[in-house]
Structures are given as C-alpha cells and as structure tokens.
Coordinates of C-alpha atoms in Angstrom, one line a residue:
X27 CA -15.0 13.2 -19.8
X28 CA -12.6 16.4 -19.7
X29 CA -14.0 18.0 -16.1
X30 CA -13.1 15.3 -13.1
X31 CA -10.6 15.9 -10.6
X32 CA -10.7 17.1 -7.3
X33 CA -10.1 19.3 -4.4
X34 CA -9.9 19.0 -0.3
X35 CA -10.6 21.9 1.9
X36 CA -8.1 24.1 -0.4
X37 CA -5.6 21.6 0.0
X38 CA -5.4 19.8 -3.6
X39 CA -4.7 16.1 -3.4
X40 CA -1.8 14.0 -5.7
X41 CA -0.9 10.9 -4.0
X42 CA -3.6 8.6 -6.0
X43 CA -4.0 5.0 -7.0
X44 CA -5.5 5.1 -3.6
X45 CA -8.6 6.5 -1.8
X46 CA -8.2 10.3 -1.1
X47 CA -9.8 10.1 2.2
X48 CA -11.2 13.5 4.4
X49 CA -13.4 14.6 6.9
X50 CA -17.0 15.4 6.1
X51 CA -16.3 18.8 6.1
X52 CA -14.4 18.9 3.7
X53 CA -15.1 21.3 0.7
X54 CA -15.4 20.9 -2.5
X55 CA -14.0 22.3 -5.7
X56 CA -15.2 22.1 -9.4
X57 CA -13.6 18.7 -10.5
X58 CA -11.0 17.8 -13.1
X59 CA -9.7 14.7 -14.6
X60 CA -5.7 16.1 -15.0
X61 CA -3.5 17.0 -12.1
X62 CA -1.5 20.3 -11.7
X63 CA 2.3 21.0 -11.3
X64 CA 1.8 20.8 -7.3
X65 CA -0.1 17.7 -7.4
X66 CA 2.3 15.5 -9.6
X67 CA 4.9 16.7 -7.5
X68 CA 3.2 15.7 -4.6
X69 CA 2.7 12.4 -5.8
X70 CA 6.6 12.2 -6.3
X71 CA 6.5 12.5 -9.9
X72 CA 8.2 15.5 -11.8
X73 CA 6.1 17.9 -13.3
X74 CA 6.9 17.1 -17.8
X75 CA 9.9 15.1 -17.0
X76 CA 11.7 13.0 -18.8
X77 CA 14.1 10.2 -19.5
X78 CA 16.0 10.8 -23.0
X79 CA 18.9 8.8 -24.6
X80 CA 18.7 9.7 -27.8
X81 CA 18.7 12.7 -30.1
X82 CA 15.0 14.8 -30.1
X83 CA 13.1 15.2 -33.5
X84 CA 13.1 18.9 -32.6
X85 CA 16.5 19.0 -32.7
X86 CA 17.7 17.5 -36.2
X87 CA 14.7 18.1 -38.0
X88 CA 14.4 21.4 -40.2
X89 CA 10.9 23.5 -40.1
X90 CA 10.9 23.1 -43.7
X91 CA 10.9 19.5 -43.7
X92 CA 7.8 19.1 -42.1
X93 CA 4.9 18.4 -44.2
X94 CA 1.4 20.4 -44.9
X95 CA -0.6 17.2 -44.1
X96 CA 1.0 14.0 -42.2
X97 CA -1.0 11.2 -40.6
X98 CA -0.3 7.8 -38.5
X99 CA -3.7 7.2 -39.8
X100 CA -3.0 6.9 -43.3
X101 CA 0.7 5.7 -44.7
X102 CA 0.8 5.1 -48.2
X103 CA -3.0 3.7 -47.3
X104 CA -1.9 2.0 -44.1
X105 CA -3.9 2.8 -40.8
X106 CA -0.6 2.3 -38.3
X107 CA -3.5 3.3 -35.2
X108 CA -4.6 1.3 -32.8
X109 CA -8.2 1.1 -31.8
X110 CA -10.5 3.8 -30.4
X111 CA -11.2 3.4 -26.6
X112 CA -14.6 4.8 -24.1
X113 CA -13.0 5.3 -20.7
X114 CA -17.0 6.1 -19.8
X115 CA -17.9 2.3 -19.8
X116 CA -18.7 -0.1 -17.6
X117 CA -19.2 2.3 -15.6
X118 CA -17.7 6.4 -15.8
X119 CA -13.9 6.8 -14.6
X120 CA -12.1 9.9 -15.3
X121 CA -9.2 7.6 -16.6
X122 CA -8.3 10.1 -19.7
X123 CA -4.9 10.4 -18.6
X124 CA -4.2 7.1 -18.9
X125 CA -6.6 6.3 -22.0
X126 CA -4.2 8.9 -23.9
X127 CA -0.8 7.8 -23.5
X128 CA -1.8 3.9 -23.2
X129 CA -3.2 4.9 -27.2
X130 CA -0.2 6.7 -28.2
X131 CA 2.6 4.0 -27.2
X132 CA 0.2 1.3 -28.9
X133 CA 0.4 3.4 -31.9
X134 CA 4.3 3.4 -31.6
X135 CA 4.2 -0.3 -30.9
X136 CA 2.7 -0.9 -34.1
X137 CA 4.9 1.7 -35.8
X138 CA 7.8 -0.3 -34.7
X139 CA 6.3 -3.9 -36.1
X140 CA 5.7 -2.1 -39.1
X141 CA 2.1 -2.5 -39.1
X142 CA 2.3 -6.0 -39.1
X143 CA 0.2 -8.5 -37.3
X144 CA -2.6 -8.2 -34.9
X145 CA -2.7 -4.9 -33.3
X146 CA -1.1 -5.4 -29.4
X147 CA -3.4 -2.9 -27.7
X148 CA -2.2 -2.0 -23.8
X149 CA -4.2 -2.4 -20.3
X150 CA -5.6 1.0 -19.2
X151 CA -6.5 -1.0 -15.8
X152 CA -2.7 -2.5 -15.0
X153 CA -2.4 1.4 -14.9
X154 CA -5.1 2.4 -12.4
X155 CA -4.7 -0.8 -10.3
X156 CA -0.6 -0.6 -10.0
X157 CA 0.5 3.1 -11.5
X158 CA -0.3 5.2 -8.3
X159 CA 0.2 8.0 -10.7
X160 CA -3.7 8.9 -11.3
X161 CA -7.3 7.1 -10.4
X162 CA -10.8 7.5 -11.8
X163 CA -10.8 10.8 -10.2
X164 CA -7.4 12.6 -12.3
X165 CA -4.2 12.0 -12.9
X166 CA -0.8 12.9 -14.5
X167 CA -0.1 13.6 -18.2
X168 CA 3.0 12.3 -18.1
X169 CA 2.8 9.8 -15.1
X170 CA 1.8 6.9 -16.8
X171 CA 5.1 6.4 -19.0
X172 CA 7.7 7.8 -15.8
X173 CA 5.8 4.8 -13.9
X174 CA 6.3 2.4 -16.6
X175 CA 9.3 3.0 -17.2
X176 CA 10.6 2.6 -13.9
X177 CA 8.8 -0.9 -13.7
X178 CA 10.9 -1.6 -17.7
X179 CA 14.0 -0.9 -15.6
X180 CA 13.0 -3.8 -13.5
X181 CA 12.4 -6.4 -16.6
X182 CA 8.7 -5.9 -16.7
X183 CA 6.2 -4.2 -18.8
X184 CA 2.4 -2.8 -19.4
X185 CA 0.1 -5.4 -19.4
X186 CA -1.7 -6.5 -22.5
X187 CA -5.2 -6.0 -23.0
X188 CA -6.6 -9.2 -23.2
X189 CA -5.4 -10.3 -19.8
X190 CA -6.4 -7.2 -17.7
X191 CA -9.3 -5.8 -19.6
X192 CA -10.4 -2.3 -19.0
X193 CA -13.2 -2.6 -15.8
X194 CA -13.1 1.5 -15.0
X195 CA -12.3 1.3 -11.4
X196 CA -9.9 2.6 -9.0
X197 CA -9.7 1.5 -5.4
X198 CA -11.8 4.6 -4.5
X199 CA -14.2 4.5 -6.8
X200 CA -17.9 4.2 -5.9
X201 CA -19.7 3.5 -8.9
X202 CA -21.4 0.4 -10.5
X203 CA -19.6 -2.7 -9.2
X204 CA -16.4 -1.0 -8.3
X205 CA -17.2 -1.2 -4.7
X206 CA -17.4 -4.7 -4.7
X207 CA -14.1 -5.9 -6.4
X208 CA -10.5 -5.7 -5.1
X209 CA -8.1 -3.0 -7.6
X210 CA -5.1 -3.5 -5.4
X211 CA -1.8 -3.6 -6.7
X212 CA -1.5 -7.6 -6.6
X213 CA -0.5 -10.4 -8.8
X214 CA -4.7 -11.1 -10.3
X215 CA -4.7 -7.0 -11.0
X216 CA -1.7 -7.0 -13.7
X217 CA -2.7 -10.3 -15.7
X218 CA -5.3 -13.1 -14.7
X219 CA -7.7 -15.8 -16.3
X220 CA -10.4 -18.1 -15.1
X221 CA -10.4 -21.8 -15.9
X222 CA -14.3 -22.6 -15.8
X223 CA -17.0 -22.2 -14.0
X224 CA -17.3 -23.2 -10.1
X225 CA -17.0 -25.0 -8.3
X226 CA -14.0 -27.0 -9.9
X227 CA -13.2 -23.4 -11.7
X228 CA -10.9 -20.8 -10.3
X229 CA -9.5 -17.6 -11.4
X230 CA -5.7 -16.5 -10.9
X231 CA -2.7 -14.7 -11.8
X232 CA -1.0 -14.9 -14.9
X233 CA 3.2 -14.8 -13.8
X234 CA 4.7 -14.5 -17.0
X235 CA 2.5 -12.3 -19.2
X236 CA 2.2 -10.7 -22.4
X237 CA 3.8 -7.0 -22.2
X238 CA 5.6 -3.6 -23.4
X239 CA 8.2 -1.9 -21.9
X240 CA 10.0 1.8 -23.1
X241 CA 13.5 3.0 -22.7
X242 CA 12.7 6.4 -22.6
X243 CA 10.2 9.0 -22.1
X244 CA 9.6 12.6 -22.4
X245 CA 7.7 16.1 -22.6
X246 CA 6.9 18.1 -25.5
X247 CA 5.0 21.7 -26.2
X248 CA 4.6 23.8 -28.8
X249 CA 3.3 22.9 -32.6
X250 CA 6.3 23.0 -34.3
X251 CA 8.2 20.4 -31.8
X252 CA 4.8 18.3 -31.4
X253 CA 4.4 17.9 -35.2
X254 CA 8.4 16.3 -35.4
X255 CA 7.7 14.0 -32.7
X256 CA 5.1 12.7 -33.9
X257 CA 6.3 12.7 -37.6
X258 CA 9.6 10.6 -36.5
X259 CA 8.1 8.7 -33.8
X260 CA 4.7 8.3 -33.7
X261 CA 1.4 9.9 -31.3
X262 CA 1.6 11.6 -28.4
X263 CA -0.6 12.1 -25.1
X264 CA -1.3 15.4 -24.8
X265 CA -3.2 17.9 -22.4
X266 CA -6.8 19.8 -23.6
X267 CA -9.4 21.8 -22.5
X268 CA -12.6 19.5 -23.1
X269 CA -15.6 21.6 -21.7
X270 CA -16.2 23.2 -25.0
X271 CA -16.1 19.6 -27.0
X272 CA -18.7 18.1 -24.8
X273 CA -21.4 18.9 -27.7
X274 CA -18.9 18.7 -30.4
X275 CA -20.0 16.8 -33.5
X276 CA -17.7 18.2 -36.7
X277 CA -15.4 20.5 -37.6
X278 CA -12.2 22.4 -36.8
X279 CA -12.3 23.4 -33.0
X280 CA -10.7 26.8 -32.7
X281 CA -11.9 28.1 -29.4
X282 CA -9.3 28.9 -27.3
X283 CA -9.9 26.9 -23.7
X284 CA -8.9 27.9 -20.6
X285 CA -7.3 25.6 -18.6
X286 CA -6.1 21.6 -18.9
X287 CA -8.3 19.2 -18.1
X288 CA -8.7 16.5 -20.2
X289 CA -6.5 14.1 -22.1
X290 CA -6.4 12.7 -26.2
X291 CA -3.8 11.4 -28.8
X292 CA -2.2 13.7 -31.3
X293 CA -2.1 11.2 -34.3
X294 CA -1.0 13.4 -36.8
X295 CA -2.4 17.0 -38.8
X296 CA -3.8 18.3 -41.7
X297 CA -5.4 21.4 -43.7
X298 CA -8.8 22.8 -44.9
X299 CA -8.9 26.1 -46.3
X300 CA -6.6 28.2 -44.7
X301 CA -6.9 26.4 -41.7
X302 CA -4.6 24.0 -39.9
X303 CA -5.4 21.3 -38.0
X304 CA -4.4 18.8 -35.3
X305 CA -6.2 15.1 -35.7
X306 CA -6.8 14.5 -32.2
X307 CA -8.5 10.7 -31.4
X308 CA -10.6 11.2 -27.9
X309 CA -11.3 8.3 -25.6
X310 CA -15.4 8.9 -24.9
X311 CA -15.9 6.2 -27.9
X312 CA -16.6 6.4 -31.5
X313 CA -20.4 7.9 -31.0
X314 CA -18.4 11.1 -30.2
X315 CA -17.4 13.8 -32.9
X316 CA -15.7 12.4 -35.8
X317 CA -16.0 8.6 -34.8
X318 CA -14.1 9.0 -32.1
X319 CA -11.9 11.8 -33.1
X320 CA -11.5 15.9 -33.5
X321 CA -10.1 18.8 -35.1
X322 CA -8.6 21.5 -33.2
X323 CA -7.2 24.1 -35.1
X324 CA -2.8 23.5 -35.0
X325 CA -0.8 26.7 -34.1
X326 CA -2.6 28.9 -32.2
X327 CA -2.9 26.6 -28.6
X328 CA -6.4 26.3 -29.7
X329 CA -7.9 24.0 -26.6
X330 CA -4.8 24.6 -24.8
X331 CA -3.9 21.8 -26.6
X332 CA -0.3 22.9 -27.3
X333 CA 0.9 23.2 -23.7
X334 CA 1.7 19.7 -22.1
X335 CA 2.1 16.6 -23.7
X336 CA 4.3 13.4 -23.7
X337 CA 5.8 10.7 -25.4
X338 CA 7.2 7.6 -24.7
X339 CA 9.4 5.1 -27.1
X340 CA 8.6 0.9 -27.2
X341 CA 11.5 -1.3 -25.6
X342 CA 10.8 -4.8 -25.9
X343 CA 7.0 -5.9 -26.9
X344 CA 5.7 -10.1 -26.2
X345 CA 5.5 -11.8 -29.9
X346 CA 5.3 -15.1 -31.2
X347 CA 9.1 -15.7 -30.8
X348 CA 9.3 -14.6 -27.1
X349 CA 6.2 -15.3 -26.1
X350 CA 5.5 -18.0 -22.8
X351 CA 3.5 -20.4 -23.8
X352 CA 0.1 -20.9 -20.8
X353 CA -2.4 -23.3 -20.8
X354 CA -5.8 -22.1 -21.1
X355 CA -6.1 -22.0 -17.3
X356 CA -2.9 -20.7 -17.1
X357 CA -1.4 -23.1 -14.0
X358 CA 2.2 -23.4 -15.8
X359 CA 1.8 -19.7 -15.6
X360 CA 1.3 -19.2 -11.9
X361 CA -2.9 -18.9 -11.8
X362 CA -2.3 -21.9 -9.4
X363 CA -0.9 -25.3 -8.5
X364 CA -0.2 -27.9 -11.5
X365 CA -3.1 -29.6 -12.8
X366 CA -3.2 -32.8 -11.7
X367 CA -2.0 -36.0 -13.9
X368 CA -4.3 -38.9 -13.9
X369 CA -4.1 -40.7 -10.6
X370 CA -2.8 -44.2 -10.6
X371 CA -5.2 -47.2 -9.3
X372 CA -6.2 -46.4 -5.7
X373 CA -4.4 -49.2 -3.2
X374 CA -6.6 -51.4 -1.1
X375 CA -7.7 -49.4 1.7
X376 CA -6.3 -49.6 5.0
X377 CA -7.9 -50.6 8.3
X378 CA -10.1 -47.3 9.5
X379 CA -8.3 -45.5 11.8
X380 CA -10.4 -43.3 14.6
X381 CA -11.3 -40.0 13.5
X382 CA -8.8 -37.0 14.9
X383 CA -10.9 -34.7 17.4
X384 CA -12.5 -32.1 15.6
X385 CA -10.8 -29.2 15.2
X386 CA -12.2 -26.0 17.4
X387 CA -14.3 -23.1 15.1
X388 CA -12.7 -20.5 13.6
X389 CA -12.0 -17.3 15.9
X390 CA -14.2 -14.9 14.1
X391 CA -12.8 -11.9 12.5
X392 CA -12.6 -8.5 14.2
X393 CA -12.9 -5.2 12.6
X394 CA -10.5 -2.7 12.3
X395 CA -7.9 -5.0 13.3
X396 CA -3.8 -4.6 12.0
X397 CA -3.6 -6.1 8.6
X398 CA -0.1 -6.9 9.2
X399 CA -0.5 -9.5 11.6
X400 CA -4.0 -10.6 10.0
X401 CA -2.8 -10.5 6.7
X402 CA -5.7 -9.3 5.3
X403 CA -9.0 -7.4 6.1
X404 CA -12.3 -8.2 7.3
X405 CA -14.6 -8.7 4.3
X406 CA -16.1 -4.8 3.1
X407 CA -12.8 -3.4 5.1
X408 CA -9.0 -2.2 3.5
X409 CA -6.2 -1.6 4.5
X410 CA -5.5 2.2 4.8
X411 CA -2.5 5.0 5.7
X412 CA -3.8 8.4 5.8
X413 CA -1.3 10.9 5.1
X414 CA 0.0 13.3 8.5
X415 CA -0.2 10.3 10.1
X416 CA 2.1 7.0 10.3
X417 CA 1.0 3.8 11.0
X418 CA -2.2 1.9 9.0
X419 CA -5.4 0.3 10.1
X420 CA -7.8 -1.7 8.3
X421 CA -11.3 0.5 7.8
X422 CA -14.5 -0.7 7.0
X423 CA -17.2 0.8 4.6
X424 CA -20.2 2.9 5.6
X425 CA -23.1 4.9 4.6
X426 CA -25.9 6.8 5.6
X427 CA -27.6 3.4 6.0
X428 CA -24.7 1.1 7.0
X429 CA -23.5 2.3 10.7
X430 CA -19.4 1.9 11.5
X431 CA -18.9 -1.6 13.3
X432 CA -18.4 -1.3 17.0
X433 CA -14.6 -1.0 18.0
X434 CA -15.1 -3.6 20.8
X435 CA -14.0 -3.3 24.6
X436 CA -12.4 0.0 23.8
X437 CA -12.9 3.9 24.6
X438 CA -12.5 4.8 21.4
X439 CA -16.0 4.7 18.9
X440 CA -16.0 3.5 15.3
X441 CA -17.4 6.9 13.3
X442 CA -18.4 7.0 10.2
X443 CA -16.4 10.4 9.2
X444 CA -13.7 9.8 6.8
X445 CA -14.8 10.5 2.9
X446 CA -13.7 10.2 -0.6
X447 CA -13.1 12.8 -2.5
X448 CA -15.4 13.8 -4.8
X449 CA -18.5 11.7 -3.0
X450 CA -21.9 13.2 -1.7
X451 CA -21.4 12.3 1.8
X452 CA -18.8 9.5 4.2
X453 CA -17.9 6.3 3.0
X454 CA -15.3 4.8 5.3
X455 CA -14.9 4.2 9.4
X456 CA -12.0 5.1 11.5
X457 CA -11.8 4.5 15.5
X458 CA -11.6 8.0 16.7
X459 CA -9.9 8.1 20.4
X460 CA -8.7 10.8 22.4
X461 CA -5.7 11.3 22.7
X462 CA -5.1 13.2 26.2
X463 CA -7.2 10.3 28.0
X464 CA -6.3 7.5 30.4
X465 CA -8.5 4.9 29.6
X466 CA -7.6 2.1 27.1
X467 CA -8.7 4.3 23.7
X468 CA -7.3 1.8 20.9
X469 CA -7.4 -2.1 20.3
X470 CA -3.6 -4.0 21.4
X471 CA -1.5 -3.1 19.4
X472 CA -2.8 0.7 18.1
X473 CA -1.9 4.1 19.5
X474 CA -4.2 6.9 19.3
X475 CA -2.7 9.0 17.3
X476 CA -3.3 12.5 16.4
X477 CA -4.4 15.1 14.0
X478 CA -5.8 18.2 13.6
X479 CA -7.4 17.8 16.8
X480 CA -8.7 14.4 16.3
X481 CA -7.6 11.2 17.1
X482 CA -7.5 8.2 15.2
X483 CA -6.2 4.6 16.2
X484 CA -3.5 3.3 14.1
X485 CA -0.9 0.4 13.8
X486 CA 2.5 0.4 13.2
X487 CA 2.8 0.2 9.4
X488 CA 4.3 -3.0 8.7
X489 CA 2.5 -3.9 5.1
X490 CA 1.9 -2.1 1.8
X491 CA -1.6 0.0 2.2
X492 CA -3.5 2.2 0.4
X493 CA -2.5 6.1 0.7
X494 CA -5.7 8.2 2.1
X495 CA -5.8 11.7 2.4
X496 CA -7.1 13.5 6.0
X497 CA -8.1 17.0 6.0
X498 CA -10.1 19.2 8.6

C-alpha cells in the first residue's frame, strides 16, 4: 500500500536492502513506500537517471500520431500483459517500487516475443534480497532497472519467478516469518530448489538460472512523452499518490494528490466522455478497484501520476534454445555435489582397525563475535555496519522479552538499544563501551568506537555486511 516509508530523528534514511538501524529515541515520521531525490542519492543511485542508446519515442514521434485510445492490454484482441501481482501477501511489504517496474519490463518481455509462449514473469524478491536499492519499508522508482542493469553489464539478469518466488521480506523486516529466514544477498536468495523432503532432501542454489537482462534504462514525465513510450515500447513504472485510492472501487480518479508515494504500471490509456484516462494496473491484487487496476484521469497530473516514472528495454531473456538444462534437484546446476551413481559391489571388508580418539566437542559459539574470522553469525545474530562508523560486528536480536546476550569478560554491556526503522520499540544488540576508559571495553579484536557520544564495539570490516543506520 501507497503510505510506507520512513524517517530517523529528521535525518531521512536511503541506503536500504539492509536494516535501517537507530537509537530508541529516534523519532518518527508519517511513512512512505517511495524514496525522495536525497534519499536515492544517498543510496548512490541518481535521482531519474538513465542509460540510453537509442533514439527516445518523444523525440521522433509526432503529437498527432498518437492515438485517442491505445492499450498493451488489448492488440488486435491480444492481452500482451503479464499477470497482476499483491505485494501485501504472505505477509505486508511496502515492495511497490519494485512490484511496478518488475510488471512493466515483463510486459516488454512479452512485447518482444511477440506474445508468444508462456508468460516469463520476473522475481520481485531477487530485487529485495540483492538490489539494495529499496526494502519492505520504500524504495527507488527508478532503482530497480539502474541496479539491473549494472548486474546485465556483468552477463547476468533478473531472476525468474518460479525459482525465487515472491516471500515479502527484506532483511529488516519484522513481520510473519520474515524474522526467521535469511534475505541476504547470497547464491539460495537469487534462484534455489529443494530436492525432497529430509532428511535425504536438501535445498540449494540454482548457478545457471533462468533470467532477463536490459541494455538501457530511463526516466520519463509528462503525458504526452509517457503516452509515446509506452505506445513504442511498452509499460512503464511510474510514481502516484495512493492515499486517496485506498477505498477506490470504479471510475476515473481525478483528485489531484499531493505528494509521491506509491508505485503502478502505466499499461496504456483511453477515453469516456470527455474524459481522458491513464489504465494504471496496481499491485494490492485483483480484489482491488478494477481487478487489479485504475483510472486516473491522463493530462492533468491527476495523482501526481505524471511526475516520475521509468522504463527500461529487454536485452537477452532464458528460452527454450538458451536455456540450461537442471535436474529436478538441480545438482548439475550448483544446488550441491553430483548425485551419486550406483555404487559398485562393496570389497570384502578389511581387518578392523582401532577406533581414532574421539574428537574434542565443539568450542561453543560466542555472541557478537567478528564474522570475518567466524564466517558467519551465531544463530538469531547478523552481520551489521552502521553507517558513521567503520568496521562491522555481528548483532543479535532482542525484545522487550528477549534480553541482549552477555558480552563476556569485557567492560563493555550488551544493550538492547539499536532499532529498525519504522518498529514500536528495539530490536537488535550492540556492545556499548566507553570510549575514554582504561579497562578492556571490547572483545580481541574490536575497538570501541565512537558516535554521537556513544560507544560501540566494532571489527575491522573485512566481509560484505548489512548497512544499518545510527542516529541519536
């Protein structure tokens, strides 16, 4: 739904695809699912850029030429759409951002094959678990398509959906099972599969997965360049004031919105009366409005609708002619080791030998210890940076009825005072040292380190962490 996003003592946060982590004091501001100018920037994106190589519809194509009524939906009684999405299920995500342009280049996709075949329809979660250009709590308009096509420069692509299906999480995210499943950026997050049940079953990575990559990618605004892009090349994602469509169940929208804070697909336009409108398909599911989609009135910015919005155009797409070919449990497509062949008759056995010593147990696991050298956390821990401050540390969960772990034979005290964004109250444990004293404040390894007037133990960052925001 349109108003998620979110806001940290005045200071608004952009580096997401990560937990925006503060102090309980933090204050609060009314949320919104779409970032600003200063908050895509801060994420190192740029504000309705763009990568173009070829000629814009804007350009070559006359006012005149553009029709009355035009839809992707209908072509000479062809539905060239993919399907209709609900970012609101499992569980709610404020994914909009990515729901709209993920719609819009599957539209194009299927443009491209001419309609033909089954529909290729993209993975919203590859986005959330590997974009870092947006979470469940906002993102960019435009960030989903600079992202990808940075990773089509490389020789990869957007996932497909049936081998990262959408699970509306984020690694901050609180709700339903989010909590208890991993969204990191790792080989199981873009495409996986699960041979059978346990214990013989296993689940893993597929390597060499169906995808879509673009060659370029832009912004456009205004209704007269919207309606040529899409005419030439298909839907965009575009920008739009969703608190007065929460109720909305027919019609032409016409009110005028105030600000940005949602995100559709522009599929095409149309007429009634003397009114024009925009055919705008919503991702809250087809319960909503029109099955799924609305009117908003074309040529006024009714919505806001008009303001921001993006394209993107299809590169390469996995078919049945390029397509690697995976078992079912995927192990000649990295989800594991070979399967094994048939073993052979077993030799006689040999003459017992005596049993090795047993080997000593297990040194047990430590909390907030340095991922780097660990390789990994302690089970309800991650590994975290906070920005202001170098250096990462892994930090386990809390709440108002699961204390912080002790920090061990240290000075410094695990505190339950760092906090998501968006969250009633603290969710996450730091060690908290001072700096100025003498005493041993941090495990080996750490350095108090600090901030605003507090201290907080840290590790040289050696690995790839999750960004987390601190404010005081």
């Amino acid at each position: 739904m349109g108003p998620v996003g979110w806001k940290c003592a005045g200071v608004m946060l952009a580096k997401i695809g990560c937990i925006a982590l503060a102090l309980v004091a933090v204050s609060q501001a009314r949320l919104n699912e779409v970032w600003t100018k200063e908050q895509t920037e801060a994420a190192g994106l740029v504000h309705k850029g763009s990568y173009v190589i070829s000629p814009l519809p804007q350009d070559y194509i006359k006012d005149e030429d553009v029709p009355t009524n035009f839809t992707w939906g209908d072509q000479d009684g062809v539905n060239m759409l993919t399907m209709s999405r609900n970012q609101h299920i499992p569980q709610y995500c404020g994914s909009c951002w990515a729901h709209g342009s993920v719609s819009a280049l599957g539209d194009r996709v299927k443009i491209a094959r001419k309609g033909k075949g089954i529909d290729i329809n993209l993975s919203v979660q590859h986005i959330l678990n590997c974009g870092n250009v947006g979470s469940c709590h906002g993102g960019s308009v435009d960030g989903p398509y600079q992202w990808l096509h940075s990773v089509s420069q490389k020789g990869e692509g957007i996932s497909y959906e049936t081998s990262n299906p959408y699970m509306a999480c984020s690694s901050e995210s609180q709700e339903g099972f989010c909590p208890h499943a991993d969204w990191s950026c790792k080989a199981t997050n873009v495409a996986r599969t699960c041979s059978t049940f346990p214990p013989s079953g296993f689940c893993g990575p597929i390597k060499q997965y169906p995808n879509v990559s673009i060659s370029e990618y832009g912004s456009v605004e205004g209704a007269n360049n919207m309606a040529k892009e899409i005419m030439a090349r298909g839907p965009i994602s575009c920008g739009i004031d969703a608190s007065p469509i929460l109720k909305y169940t027919g019609g032409i929208a016409s009110m005028a919105g105030e600000q940005v804070d949602h995100v559709i697909s522009v599929v095409g336009w149309g007429t009634e009366g003397n009114k024009e409108y925009w055919i705008v398909r919503n991702s809250w599911g087809e319960y909503w409005g029109e099955m799924g989609y609305i009117r908003v009135e074309k040529g006024n910015n009714a919505l806001q609708l008009e303001t921001q919005c993006a394209w993107a155009v299809p590169k390469a797409w996995t078919e049945l002619d390029n397509q690697v070919r995976c078992f079912e449990d995927g192990t000649n497509c990295g989800s594991k080791g070979p399967s094994p062949s048939p073993s052979p008759p077993s030799p006689p056995s040999p003459s017992p030998s005596p049993s090795p010593p047993s080997p000593s147990p297990s040194k047990p696991r430590k909390h907030y210890e340095d991922p780097a050298i660990t390789g990994s956390c302690h089970s309800g821990e991650e590994s975290v940076t906070i920005q202001g401050l170098s250096g990462d540390f892994c930090s386990p969960s809390c709440s108002t009825s699961t204390p912080c772990p002790s920090a061990g034979k240290v000075a410094g005290q695990g505190k339950c005072i760092l906090q998501t964004s968006g969250s009633p109250g603290p969710t996450n444990c730091a060690i908290v040292c001072d700096p100025s004293a003498n005493q041993k404040q941090c495990p080996n390894g750490a350095s108090c380190q600090s901030i605003q007037g507090t201290g907080i133990c840290t590790y040289p960052a050696k690995v790839n962490a999750t960004s987390m925001f601190f404010s005081k």
